[in-house]
PDB file of C-alpha atoms in Angstrom:
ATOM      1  CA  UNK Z   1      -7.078  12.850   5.456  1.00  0.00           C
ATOM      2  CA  UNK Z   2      -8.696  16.042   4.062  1.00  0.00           C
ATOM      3  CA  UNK Z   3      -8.725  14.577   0.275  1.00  0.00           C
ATOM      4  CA  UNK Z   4     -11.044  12.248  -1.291  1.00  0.00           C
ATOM      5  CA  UNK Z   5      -9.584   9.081  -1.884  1.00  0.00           C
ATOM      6  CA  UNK Z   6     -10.748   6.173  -4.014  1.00  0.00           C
ATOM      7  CA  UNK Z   7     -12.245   3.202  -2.504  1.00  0.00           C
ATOM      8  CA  UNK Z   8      -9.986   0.784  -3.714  1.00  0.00           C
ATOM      9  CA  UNK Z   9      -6.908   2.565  -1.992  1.00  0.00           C
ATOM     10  CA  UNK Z  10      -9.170   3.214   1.138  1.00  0.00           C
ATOM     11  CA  UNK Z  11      -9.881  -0.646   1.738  1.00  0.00           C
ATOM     12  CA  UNK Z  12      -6.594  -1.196   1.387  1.00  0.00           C
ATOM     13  CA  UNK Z  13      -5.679   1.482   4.235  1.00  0.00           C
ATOM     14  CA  UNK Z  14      -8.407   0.332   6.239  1.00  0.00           C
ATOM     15  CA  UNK Z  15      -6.252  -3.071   5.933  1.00  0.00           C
ATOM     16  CA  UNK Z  16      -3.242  -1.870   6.666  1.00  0.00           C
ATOM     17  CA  UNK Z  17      -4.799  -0.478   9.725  1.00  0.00           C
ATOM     18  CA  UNK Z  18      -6.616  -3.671  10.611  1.00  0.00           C
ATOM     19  CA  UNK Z  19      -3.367  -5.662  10.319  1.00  0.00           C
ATOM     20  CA  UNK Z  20      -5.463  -7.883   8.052  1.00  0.00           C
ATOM     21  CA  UNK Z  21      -3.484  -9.546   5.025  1.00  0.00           C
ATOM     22  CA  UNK Z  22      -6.555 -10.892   3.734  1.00  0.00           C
ATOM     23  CA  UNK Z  23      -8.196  -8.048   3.158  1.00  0.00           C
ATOM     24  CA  UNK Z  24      -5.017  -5.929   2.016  1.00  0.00           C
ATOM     25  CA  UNK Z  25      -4.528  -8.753  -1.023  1.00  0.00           C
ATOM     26  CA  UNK Z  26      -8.035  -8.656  -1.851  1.00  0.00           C
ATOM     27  CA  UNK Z  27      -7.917  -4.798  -2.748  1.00  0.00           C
ATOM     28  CA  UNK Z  28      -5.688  -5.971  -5.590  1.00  0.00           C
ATOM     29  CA  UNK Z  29      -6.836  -6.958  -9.295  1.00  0.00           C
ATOM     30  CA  UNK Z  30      -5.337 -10.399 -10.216  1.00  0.00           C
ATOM     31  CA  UNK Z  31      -2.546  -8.799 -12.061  1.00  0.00           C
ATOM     32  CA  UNK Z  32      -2.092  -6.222  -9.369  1.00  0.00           C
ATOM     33  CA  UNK Z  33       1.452  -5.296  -7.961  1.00  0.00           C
ATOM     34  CA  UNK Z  34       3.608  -3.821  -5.170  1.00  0.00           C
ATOM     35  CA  UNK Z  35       6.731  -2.228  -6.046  1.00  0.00           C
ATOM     36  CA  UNK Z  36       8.654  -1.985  -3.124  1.00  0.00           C
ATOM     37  CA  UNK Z  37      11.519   0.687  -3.915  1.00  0.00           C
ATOM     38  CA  UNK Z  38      11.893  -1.329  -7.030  1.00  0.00           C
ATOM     39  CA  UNK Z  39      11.407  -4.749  -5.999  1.00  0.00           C
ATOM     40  CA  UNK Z  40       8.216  -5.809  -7.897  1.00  0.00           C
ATOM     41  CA  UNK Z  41       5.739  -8.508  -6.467  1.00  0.00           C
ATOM     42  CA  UNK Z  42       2.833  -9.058  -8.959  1.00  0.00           C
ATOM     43  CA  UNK Z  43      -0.278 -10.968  -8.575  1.00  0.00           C
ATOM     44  CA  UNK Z  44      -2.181 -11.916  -5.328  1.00  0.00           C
ATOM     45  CA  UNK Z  45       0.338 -14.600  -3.922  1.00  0.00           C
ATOM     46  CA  UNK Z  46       3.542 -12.857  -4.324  1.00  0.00           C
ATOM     47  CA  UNK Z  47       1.778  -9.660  -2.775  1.00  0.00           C
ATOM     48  CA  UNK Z  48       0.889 -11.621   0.299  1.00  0.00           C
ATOM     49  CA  UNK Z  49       4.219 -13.078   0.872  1.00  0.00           C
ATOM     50  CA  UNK Z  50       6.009  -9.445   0.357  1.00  0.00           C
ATOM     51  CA  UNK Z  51       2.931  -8.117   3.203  1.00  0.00           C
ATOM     52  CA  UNK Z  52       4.135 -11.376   5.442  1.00  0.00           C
ATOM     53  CA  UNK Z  53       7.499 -10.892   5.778  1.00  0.00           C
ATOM     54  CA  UNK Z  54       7.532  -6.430   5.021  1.00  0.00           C
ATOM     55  CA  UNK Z  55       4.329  -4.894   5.715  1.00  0.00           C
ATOM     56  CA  UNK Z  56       1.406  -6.352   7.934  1.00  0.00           C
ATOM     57  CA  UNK Z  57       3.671  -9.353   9.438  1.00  0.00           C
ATOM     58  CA  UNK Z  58       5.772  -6.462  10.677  1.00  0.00           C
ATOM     59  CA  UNK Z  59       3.064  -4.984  12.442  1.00  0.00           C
ATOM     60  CA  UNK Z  60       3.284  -1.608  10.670  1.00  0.00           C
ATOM     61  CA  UNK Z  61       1.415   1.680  11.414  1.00  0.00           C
ATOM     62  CA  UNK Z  62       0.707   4.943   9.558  1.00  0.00           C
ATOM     63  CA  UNK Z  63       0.214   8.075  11.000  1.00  0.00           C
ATOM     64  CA  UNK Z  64       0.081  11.852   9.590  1.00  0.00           C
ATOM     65  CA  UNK Z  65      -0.824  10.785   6.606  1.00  0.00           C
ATOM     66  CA  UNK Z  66      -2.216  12.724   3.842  1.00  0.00           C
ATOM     67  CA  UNK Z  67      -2.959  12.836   0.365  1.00  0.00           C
ATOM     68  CA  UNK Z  68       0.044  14.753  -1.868  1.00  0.00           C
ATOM     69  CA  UNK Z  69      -1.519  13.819  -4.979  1.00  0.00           C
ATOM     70  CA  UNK Z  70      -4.796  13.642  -5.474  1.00  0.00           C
ATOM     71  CA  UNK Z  71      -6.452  11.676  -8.894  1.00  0.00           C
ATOM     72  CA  UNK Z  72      -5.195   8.514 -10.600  1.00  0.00           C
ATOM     73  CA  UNK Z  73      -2.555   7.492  -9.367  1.00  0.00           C
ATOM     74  CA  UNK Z  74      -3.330   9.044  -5.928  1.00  0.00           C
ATOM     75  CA  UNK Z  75      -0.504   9.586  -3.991  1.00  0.00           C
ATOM     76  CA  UNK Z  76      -0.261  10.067   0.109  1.00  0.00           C
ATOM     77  CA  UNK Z  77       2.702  10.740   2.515  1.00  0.00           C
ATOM     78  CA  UNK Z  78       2.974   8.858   5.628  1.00  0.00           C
ATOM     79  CA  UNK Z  79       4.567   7.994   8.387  1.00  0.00           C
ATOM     80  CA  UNK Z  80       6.168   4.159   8.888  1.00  0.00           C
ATOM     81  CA  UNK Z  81       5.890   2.802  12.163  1.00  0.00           C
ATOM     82  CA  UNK Z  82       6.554  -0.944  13.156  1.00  0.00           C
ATOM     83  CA  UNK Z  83       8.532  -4.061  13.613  1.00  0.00           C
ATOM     84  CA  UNK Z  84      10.388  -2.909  10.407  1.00  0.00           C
ATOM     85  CA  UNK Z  85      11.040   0.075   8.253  1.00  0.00           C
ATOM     86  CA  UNK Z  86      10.474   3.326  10.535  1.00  0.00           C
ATOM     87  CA  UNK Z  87      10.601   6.964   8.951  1.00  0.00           C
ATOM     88  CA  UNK Z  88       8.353   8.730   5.637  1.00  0.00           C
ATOM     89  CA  UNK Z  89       7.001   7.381   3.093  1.00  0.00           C
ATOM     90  CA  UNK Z  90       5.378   8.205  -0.377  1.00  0.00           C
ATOM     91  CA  UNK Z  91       2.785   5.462  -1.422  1.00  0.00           C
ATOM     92  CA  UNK Z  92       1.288   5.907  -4.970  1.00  0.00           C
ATOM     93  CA  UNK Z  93      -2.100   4.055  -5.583  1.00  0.00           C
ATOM     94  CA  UNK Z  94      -2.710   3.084  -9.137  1.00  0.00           C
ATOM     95  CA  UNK Z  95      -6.656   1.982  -9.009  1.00  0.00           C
ATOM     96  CA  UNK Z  96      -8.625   0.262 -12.059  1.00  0.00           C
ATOM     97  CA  UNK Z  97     -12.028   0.047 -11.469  1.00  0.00           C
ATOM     98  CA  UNK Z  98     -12.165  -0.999  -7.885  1.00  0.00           C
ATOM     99  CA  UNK Z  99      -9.269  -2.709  -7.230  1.00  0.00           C
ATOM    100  CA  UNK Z 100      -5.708  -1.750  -7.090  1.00  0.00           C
ATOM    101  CA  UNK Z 101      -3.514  -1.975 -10.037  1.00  0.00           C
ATOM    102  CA  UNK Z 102       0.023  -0.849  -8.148  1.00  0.00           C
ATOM    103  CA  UNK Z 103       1.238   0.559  -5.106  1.00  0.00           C
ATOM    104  CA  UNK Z 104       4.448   2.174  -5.558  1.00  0.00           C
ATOM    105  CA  UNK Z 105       6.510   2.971  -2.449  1.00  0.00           C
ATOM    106  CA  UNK Z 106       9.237   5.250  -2.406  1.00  0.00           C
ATOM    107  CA  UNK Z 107      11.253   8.298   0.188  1.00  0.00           C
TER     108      UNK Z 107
END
């Protein structure tokens, strides 16, 4: 990725990556939240049970991605590889401080 991205959302790509659920939840303020193309799973518990069973337990990978909007939120386009959803992506990184207040997903 050509554009500079915030730390927050960085550690939690860097997770994502890593396959590590640990570290994805931890890049999340306590209040944090996923919303998942309108499913919403707030706070550190619900956001590891949505990664179990949708994101890292499915053994997803990105690839081409790069930054469409740059700022706060920051958004990137990707490409969804893995046990489950397969195809493009928009994820849009709301950061406070340095943590992650939301990650949107959507087409």
């Amino acid at each position: 990725m050509s554009q500079e991205i915030p730390a927050a959302v960085q550690r939690a790509l860097d997770a994502i990556d890593a396959l590590d659920n640990d570290a994805f939840v931890a890049a999340f303020a306590a209040d944090g939240y996923v919303n998942d193309w309108g499913r919403e799973f707030r706070g550190h518990d619900r956001i590891r049970s949505w990664s179990d069973n949708e994101l890292i337990g499915k053994n997803v990978t990105f690839t081409d991605t790069q930054v469409t909007t740059p700022g706060n939120p920051l958004t990137i386009l990707t490409q969804v590889g893995g046990d489950g959803f397969n195809g493009p992506s928009h994820f849009t990184f709301e950061t406070q401080g340095d943590e992650l207040a939301s990650m949107t997903i959507t087409a």
